[in-house]
JSON list of C-alpha atoms in Angstrom, two decimals:
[
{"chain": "A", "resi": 1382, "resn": "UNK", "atom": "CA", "xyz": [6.78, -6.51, 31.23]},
{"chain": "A", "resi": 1383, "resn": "UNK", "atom": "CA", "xyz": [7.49, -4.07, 28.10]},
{"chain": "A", "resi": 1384, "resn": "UNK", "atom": "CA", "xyz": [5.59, -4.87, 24.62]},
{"chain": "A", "resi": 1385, "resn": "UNK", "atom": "CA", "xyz": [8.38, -4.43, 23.16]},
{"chain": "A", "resi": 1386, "resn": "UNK", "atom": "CA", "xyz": [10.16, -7.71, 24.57]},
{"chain": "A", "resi": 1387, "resn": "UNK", "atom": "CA", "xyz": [7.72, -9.69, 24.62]},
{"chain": "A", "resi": 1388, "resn": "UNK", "atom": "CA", "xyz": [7.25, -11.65, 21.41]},
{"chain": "A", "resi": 1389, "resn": "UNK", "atom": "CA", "xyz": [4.28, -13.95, 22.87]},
{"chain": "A", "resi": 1390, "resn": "UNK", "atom": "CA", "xyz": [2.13, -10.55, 22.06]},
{"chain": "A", "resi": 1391, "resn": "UNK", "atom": "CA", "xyz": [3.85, -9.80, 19.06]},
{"chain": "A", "resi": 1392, "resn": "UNK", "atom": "CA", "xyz": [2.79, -13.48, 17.37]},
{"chain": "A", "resi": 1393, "resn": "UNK", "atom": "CA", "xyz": [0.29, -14.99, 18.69]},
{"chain": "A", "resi": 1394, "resn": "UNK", "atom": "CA", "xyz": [-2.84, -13.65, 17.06]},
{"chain": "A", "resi": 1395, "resn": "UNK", "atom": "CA", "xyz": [-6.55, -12.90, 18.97]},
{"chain": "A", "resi": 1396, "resn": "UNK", "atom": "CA", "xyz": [-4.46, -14.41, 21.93]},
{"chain": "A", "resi": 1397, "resn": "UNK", "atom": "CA", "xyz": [-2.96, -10.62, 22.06]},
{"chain": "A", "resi": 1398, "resn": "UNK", "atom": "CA", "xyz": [-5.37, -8.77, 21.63]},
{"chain": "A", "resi": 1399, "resn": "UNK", "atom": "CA", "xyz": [-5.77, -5.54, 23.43]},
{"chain": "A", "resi": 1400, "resn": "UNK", "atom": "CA", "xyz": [-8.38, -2.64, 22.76]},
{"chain": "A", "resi": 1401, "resn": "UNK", "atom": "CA", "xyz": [-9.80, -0.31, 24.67]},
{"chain": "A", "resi": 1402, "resn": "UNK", "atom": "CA", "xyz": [-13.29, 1.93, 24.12]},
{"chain": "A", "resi": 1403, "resn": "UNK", "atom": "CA", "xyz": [-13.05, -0.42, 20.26]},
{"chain": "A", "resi": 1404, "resn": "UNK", "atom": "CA", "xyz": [-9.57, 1.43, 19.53]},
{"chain": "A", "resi": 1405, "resn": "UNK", "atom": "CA", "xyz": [-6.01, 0.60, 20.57]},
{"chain": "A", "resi": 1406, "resn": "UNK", "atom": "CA", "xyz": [-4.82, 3.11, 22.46]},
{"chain": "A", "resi": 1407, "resn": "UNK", "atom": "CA", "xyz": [-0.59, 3.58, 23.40]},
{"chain": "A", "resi": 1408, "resn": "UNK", "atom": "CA", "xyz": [0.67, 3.80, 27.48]},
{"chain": "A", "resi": 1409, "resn": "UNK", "atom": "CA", "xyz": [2.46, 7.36, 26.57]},
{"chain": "A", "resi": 1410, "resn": "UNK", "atom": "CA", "xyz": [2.12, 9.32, 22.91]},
{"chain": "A", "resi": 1411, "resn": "UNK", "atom": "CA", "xyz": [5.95, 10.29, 23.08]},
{"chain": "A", "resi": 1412, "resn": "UNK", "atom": "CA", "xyz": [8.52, 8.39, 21.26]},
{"chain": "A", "resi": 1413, "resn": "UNK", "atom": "CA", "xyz": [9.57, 5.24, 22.88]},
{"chain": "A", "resi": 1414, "resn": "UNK", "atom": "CA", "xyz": [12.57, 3.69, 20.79]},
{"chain": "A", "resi": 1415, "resn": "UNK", "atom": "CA", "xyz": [12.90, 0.30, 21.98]},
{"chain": "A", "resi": 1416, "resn": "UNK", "atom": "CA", "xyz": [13.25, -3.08, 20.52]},
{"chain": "A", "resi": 1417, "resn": "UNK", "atom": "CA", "xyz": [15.72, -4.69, 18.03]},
{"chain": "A", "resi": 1418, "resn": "UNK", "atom": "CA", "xyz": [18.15, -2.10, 16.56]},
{"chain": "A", "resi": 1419, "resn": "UNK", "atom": "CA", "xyz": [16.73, -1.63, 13.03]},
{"chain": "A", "resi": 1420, "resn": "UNK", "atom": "CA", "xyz": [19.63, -3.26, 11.19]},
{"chain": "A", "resi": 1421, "resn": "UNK", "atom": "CA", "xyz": [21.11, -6.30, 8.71]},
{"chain": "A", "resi": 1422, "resn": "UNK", "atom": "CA", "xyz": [21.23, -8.31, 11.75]},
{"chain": "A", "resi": 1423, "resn": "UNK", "atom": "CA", "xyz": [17.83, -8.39, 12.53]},
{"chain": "A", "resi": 1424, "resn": "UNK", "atom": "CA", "xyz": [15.97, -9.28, 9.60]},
{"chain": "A", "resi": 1425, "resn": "UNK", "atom": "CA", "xyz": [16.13, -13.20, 7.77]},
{"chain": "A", "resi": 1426, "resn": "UNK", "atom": "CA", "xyz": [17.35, -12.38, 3.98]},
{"chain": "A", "resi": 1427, "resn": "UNK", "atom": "CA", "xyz": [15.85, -14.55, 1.47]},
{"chain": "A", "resi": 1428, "resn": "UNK", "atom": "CA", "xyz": [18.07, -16.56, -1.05]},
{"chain": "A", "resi": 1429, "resn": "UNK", "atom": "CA", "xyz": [16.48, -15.86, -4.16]},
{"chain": "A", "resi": 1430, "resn": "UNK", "atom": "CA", "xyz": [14.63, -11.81, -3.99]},
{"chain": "A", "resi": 1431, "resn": "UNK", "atom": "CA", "xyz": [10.51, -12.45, -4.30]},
{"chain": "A", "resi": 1432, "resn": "UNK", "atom": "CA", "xyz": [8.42, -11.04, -6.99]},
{"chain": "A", "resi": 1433, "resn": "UNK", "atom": "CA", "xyz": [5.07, -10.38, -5.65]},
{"chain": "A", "resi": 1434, "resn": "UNK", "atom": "CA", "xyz": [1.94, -10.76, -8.14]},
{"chain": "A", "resi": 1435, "resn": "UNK", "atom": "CA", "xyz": [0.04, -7.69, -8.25]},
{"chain": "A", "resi": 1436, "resn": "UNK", "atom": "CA", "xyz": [-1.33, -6.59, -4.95]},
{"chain": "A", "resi": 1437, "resn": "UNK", "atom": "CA", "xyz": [-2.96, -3.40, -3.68]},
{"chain": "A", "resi": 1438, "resn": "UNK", "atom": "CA", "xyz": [-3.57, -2.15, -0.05]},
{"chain": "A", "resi": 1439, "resn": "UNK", "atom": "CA", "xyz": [-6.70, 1.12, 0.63]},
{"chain": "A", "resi": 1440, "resn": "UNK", "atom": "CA", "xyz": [-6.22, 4.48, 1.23]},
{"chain": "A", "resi": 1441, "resn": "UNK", "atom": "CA", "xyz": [-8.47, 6.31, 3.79]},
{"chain": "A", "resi": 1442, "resn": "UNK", "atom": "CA", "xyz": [-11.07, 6.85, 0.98]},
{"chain": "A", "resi": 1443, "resn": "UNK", "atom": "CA", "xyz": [-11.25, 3.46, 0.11]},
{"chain": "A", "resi": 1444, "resn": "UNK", "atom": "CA", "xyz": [-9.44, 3.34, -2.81]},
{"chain": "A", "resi": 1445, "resn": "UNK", "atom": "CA", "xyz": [-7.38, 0.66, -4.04]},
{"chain": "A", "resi": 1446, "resn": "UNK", "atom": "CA", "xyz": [-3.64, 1.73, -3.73]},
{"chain": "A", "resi": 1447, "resn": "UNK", "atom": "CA", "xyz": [-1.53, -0.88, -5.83]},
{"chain": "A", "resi": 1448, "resn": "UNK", "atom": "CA", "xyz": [1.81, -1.45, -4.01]},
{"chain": "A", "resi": 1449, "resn": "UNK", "atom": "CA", "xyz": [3.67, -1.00, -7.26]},
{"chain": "A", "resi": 1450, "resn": "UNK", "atom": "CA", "xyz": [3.33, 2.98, -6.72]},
{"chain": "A", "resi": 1451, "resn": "UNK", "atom": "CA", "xyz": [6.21, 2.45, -4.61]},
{"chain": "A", "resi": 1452, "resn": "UNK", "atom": "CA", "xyz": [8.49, 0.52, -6.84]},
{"chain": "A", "resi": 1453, "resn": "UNK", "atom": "CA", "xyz": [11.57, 2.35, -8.56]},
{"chain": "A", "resi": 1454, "resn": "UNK", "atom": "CA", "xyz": [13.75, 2.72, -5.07]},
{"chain": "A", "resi": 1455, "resn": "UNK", "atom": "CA", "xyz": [14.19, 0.20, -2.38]},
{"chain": "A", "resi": 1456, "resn": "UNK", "atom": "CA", "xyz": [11.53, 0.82, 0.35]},
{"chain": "A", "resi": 1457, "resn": "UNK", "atom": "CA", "xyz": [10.33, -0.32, 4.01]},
{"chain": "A", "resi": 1458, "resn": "UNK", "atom": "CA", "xyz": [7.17, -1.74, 4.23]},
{"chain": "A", "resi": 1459, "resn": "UNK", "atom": "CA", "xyz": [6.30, -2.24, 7.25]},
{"chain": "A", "resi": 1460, "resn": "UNK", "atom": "CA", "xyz": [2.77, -4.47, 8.90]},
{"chain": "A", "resi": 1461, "resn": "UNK", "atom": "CA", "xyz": [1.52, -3.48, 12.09]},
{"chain": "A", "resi": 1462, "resn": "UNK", "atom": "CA", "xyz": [-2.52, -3.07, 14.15]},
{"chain": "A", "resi": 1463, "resn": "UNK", "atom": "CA", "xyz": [-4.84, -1.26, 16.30]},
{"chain": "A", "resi": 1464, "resn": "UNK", "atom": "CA", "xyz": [-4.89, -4.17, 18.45]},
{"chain": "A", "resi": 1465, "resn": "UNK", "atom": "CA", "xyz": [-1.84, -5.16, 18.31]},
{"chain": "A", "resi": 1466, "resn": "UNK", "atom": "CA", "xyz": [0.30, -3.58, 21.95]},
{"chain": "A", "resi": 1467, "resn": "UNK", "atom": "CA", "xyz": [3.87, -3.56, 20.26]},
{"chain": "A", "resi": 1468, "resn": "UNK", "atom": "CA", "xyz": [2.62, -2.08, 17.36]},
{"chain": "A", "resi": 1469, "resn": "UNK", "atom": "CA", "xyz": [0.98, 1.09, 18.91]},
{"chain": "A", "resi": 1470, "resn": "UNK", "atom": "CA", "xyz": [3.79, 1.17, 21.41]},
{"chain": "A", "resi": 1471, "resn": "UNK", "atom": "CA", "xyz": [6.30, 0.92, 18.20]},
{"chain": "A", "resi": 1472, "resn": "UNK", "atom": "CA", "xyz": [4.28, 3.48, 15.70]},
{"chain": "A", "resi": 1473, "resn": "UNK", "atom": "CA", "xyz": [5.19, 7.21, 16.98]},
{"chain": "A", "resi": 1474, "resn": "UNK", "atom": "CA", "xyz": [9.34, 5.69, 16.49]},
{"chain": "A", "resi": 1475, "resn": "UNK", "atom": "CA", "xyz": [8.25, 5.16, 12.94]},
{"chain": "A", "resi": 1476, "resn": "UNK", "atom": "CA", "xyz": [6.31, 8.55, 12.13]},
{"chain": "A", "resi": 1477, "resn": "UNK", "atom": "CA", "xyz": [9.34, 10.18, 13.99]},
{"chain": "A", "resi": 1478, "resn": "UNK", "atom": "CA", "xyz": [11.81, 8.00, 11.66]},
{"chain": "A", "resi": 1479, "resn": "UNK", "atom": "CA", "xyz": [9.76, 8.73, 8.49]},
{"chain": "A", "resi": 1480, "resn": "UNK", "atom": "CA", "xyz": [9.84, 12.39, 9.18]},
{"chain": "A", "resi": 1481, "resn": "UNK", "atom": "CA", "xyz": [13.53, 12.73, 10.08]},
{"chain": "A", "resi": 1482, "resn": "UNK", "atom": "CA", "xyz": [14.20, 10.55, 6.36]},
{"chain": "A", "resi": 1483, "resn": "UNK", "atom": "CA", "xyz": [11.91, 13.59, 4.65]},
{"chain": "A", "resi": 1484, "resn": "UNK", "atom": "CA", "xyz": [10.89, 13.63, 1.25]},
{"chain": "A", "resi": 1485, "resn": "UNK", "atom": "CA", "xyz": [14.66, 12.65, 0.23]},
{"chain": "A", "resi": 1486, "resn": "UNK", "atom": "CA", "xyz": [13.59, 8.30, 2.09]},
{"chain": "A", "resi": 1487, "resn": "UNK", "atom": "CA", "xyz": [13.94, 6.23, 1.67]},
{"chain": "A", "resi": 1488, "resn": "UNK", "atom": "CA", "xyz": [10.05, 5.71, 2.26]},
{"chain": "A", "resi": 1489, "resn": "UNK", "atom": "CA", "xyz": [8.48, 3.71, 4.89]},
{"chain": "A", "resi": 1490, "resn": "UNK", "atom": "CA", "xyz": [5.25, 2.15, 3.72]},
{"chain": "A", "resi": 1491, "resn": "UNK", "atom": "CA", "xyz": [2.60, 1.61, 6.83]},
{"chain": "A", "resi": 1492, "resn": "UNK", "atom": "CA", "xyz": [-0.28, -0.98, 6.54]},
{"chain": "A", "resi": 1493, "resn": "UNK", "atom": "CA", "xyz": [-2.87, -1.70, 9.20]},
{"chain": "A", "resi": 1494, "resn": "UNK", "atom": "CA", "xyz": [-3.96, -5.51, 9.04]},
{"chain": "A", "resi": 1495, "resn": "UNK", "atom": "CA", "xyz": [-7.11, -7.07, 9.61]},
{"chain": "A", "resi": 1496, "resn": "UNK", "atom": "CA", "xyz": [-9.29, -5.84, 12.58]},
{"chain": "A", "resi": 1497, "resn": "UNK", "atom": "CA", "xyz": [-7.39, -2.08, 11.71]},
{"chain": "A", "resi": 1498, "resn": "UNK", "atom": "CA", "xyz": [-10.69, -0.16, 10.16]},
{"chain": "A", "resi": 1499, "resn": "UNK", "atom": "CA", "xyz": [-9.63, 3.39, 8.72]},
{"chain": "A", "resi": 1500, "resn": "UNK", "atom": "CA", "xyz": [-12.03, 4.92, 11.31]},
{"chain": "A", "resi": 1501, "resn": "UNK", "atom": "CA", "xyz": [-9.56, 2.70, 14.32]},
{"chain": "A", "resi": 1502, "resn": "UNK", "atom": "CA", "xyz": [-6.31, 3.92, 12.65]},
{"chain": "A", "resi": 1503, "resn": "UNK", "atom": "CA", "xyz": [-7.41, 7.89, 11.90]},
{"chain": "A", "resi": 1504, "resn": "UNK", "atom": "CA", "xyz": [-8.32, 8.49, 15.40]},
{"chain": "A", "resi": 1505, "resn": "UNK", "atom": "CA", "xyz": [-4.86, 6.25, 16.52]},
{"chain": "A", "resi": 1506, "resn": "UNK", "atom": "CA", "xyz": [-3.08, 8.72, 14.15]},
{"chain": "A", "resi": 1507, "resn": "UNK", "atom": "CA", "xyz": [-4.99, 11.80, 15.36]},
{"chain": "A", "resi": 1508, "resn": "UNK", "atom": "CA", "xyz": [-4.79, 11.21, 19.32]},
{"chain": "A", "resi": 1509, "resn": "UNK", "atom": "CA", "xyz": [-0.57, 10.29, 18.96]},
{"chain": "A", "resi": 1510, "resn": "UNK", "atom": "CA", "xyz": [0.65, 13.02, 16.21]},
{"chain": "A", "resi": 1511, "resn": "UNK", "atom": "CA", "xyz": [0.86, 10.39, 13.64]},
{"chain": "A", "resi": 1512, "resn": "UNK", "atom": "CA", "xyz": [1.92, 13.12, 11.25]},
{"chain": "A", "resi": 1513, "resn": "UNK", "atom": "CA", "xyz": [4.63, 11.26, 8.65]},
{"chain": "A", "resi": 1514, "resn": "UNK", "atom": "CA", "xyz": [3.14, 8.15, 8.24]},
{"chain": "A", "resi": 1515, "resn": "UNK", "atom": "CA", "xyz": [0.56, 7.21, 5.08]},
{"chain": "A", "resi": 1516, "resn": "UNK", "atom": "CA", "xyz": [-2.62, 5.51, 6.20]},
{"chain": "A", "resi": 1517, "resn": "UNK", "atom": "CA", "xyz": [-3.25, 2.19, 4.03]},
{"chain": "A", "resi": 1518, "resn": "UNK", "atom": "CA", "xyz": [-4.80, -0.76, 5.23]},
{"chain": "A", "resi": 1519, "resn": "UNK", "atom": "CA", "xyz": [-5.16, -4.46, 4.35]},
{"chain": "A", "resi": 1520, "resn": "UNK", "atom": "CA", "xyz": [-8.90, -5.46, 5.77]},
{"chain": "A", "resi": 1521, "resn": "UNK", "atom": "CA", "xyz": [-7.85, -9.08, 5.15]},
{"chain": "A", "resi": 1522, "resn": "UNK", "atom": "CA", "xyz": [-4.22, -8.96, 5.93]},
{"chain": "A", "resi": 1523, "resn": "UNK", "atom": "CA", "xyz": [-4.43, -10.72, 2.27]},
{"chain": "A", "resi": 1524, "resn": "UNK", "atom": "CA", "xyz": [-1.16, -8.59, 1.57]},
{"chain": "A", "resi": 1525, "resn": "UNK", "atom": "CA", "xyz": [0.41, -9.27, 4.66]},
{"chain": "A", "resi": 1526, "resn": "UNK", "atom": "CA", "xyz": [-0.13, -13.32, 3.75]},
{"chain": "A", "resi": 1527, "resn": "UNK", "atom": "CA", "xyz": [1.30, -13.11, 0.66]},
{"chain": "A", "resi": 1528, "resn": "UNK", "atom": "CA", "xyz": [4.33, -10.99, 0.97]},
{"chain": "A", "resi": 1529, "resn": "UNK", "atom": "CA", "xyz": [5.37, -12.97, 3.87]},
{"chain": "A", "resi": 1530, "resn": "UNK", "atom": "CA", "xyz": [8.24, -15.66, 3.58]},
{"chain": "A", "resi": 1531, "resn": "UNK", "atom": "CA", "xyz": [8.51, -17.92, 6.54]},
{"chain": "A", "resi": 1532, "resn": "UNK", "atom": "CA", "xyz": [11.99, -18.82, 6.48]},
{"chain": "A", "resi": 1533, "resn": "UNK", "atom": "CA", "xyz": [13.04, -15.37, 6.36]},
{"chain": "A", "resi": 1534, "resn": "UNK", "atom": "CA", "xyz": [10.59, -14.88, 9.50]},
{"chain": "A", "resi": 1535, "resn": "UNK", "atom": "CA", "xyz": [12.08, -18.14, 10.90]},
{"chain": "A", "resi": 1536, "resn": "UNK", "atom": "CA", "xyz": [15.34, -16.56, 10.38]},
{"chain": "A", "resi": 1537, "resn": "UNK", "atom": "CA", "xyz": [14.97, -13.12, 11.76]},
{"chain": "A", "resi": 1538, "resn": "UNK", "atom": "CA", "xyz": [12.97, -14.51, 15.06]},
{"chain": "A", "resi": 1539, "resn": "UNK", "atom": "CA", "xyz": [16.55, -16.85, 15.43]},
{"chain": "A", "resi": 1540, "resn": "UNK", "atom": "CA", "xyz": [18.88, -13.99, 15.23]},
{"chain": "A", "resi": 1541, "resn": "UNK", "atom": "CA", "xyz": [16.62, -11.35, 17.57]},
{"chain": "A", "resi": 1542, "resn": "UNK", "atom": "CA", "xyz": [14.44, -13.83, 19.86]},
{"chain": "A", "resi": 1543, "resn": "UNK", "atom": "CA", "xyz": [15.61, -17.47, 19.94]},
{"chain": "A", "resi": 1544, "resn": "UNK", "atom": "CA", "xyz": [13.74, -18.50, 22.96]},
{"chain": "A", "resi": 1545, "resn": "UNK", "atom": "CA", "xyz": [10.40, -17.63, 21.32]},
{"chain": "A", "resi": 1546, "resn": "UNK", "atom": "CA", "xyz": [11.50, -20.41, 17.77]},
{"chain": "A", "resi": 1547, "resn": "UNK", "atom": "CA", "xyz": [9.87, -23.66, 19.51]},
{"chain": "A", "resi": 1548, "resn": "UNK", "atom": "CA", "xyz": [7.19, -21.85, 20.13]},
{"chain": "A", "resi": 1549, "resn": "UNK", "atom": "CA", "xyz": [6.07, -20.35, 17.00]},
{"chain": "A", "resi": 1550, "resn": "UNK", "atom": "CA", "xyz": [5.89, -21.57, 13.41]},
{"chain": "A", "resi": 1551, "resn": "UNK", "atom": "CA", "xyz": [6.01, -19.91, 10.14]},
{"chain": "A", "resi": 1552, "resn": "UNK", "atom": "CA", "xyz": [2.33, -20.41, 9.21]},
{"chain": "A", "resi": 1553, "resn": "UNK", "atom": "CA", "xyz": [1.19, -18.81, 12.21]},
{"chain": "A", "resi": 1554, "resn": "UNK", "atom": "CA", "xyz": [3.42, -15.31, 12.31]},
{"chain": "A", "resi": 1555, "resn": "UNK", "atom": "CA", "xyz": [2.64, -15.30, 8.43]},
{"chain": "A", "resi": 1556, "resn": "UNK", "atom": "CA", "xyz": [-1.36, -14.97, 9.67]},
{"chain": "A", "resi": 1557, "resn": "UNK", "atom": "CA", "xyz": [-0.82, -13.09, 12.69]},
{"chain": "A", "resi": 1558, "resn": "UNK", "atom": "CA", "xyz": [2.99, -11.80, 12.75]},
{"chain": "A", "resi": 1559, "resn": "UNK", "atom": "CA", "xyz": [2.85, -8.14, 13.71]},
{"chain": "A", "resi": 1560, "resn": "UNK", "atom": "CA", "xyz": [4.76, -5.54, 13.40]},
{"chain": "A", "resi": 1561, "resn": "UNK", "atom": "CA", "xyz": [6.77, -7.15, 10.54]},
{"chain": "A", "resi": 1562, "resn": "UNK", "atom": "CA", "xyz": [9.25, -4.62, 8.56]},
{"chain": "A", "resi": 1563, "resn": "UNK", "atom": "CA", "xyz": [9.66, -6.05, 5.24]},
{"chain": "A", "resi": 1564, "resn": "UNK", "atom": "CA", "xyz": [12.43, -4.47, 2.93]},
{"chain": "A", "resi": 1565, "resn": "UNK", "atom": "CA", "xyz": [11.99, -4.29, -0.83]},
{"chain": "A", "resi": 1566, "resn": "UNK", "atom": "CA", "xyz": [14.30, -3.50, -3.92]},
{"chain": "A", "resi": 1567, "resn": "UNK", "atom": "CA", "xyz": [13.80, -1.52, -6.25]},
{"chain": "A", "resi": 1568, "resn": "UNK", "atom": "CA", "xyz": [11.98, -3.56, -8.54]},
{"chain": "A", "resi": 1569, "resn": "UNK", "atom": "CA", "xyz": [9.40, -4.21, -6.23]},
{"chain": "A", "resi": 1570, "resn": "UNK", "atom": "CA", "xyz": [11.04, -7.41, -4.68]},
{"chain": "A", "resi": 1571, "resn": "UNK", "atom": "CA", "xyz": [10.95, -8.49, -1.71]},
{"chain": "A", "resi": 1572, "resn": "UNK", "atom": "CA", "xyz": [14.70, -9.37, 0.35]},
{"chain": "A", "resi": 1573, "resn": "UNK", "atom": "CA", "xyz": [14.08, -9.30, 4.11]},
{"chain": "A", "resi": 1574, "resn": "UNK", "atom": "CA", "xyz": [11.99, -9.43, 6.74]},
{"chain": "A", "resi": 1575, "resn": "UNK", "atom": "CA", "xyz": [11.96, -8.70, 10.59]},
{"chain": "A", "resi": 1576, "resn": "UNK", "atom": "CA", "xyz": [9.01, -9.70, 12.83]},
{"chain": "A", "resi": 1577, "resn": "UNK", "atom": "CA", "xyz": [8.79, -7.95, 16.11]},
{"chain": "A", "resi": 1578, "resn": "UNK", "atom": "CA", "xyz": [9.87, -4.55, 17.54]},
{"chain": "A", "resi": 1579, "resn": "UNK", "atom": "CA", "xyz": [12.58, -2.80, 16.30]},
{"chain": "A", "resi": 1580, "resn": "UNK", "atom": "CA", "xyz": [14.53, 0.08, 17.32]},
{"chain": "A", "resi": 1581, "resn": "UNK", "atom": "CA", "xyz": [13.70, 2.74, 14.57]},
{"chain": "A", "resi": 1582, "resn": "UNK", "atom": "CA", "xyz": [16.45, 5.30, 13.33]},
{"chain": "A", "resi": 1583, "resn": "UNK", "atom": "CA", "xyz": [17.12, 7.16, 9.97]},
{"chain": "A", "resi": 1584, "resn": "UNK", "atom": "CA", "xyz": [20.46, 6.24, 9.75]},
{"chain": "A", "resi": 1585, "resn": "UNK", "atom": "CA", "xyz": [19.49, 2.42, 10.56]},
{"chain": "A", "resi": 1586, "resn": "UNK", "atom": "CA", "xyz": [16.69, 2.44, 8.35]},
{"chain": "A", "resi": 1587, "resn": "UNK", "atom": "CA", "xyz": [19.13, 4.13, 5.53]},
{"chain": "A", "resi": 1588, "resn": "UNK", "atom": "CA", "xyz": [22.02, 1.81, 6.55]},
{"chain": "A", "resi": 1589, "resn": "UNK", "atom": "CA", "xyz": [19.76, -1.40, 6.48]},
{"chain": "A", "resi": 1590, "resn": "UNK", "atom": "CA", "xyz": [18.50, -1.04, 3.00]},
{"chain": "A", "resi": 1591, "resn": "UNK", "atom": "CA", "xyz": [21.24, -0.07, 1.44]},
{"chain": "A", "resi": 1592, "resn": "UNK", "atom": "CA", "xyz": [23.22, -3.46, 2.57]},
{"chain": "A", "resi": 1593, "resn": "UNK", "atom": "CA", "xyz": [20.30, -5.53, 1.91]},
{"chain": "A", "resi": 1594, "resn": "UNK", "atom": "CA", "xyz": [18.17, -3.98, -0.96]},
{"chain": "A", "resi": 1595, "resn": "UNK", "atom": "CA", "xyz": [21.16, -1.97, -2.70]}
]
């Protein structure tokens, strides 16, 4: 069965796991756009935008990276793991989707959660042309946690993968829920979120924020 449509590895945690040789490794390192079509349809849109207290992923050095560097014009920001099949099946789509947006974005934001060391994602990035793509990571998945809003998640699993909504529940994709796109205004606010594969495309990724984040 493909990653990509199967949510059961998307959500459900250790149960999902997958690494090989102590680093995730993808079937094929081309492009493989598959998934939900990145668009308003597939993400749950929160009623009331969500501030976000101050919060800060690490850059490869270690340094804390605060996420309001990125605040000023809407932006993607978008969860995903070494161990995590989807995600490494989903990543090259992304790099190829951040390059084709260039320096003009909007920007798409990539953070590895917890069990993603730098050392796992660099050689991820290195062995599949991960070229675009900044590497941050979230050794906790404390960001992930807090930025997550489980209706919206609730919402956006109902619209793209309604079989899989008895068998999941908000707590659990906000603790294990990856890849999740989250889209943010420009204040730094967060208005949507998707959980699962999407189908990655400038124009989508363009088109999608600008009806949901203005």
């Amino acid at each position: 069965m493909s990653f990509s449509l199967s949510r059961r590895h998307v959500l459900s945690g250790a149960a999902g796991l997958f690494v090989a040789g102590g680093i995730a490794r993808a079937a094929t390192p081309e492009v493989v756009a598959e998934g939900t079509p990145f668009a308003p349809h597939s993400f749950g849109v929160l009623s009331v935008p969500k501030s976000l207290p101050p919060l800060s992923v690490k850059d490869e050095q270690g340094n804390d990276v605060p996420l309001s560097r990125f605040y000023g014009k809407p932006f993607v920001l978008h969860f995903w793991a070494t161990w995590c099949p989807p995600c490494i099946k989903e990543l090259p789509s992304v790099n190829a989707t951040a390059k084709a947006l260039g320096q003009a974005g909007p920007q798409i934001v990539t953070v590895a959660v917890r069990g993603s060391t730098v050392a796992k994602v660099r050689a991820f990035y290195n062995a599949h042309g991960i070229d675009t793509l900044p590497l941050f990571v979230d050794p906790m998945s404390s960001v992930m946690m807090e930025t997550a809003d489980n209706t919206a998640m609730m919402a956006s699993l109902k619209q793209t993968n309604p079989e899989e909504v008895t068998t999941q529940t908000g707590d659990s994709m906000s603790l294990h829920g990856v890849p999740r796109s989250l889209l943010l205004n420009a204040k730094g606010q967060v208005v949507a979120e998707s959980i699962g594969n999407l189908d990655w495309s400038a124009d989508g990724v363009r088109h999608t924020l600008e009806a949901l984040a203005g």
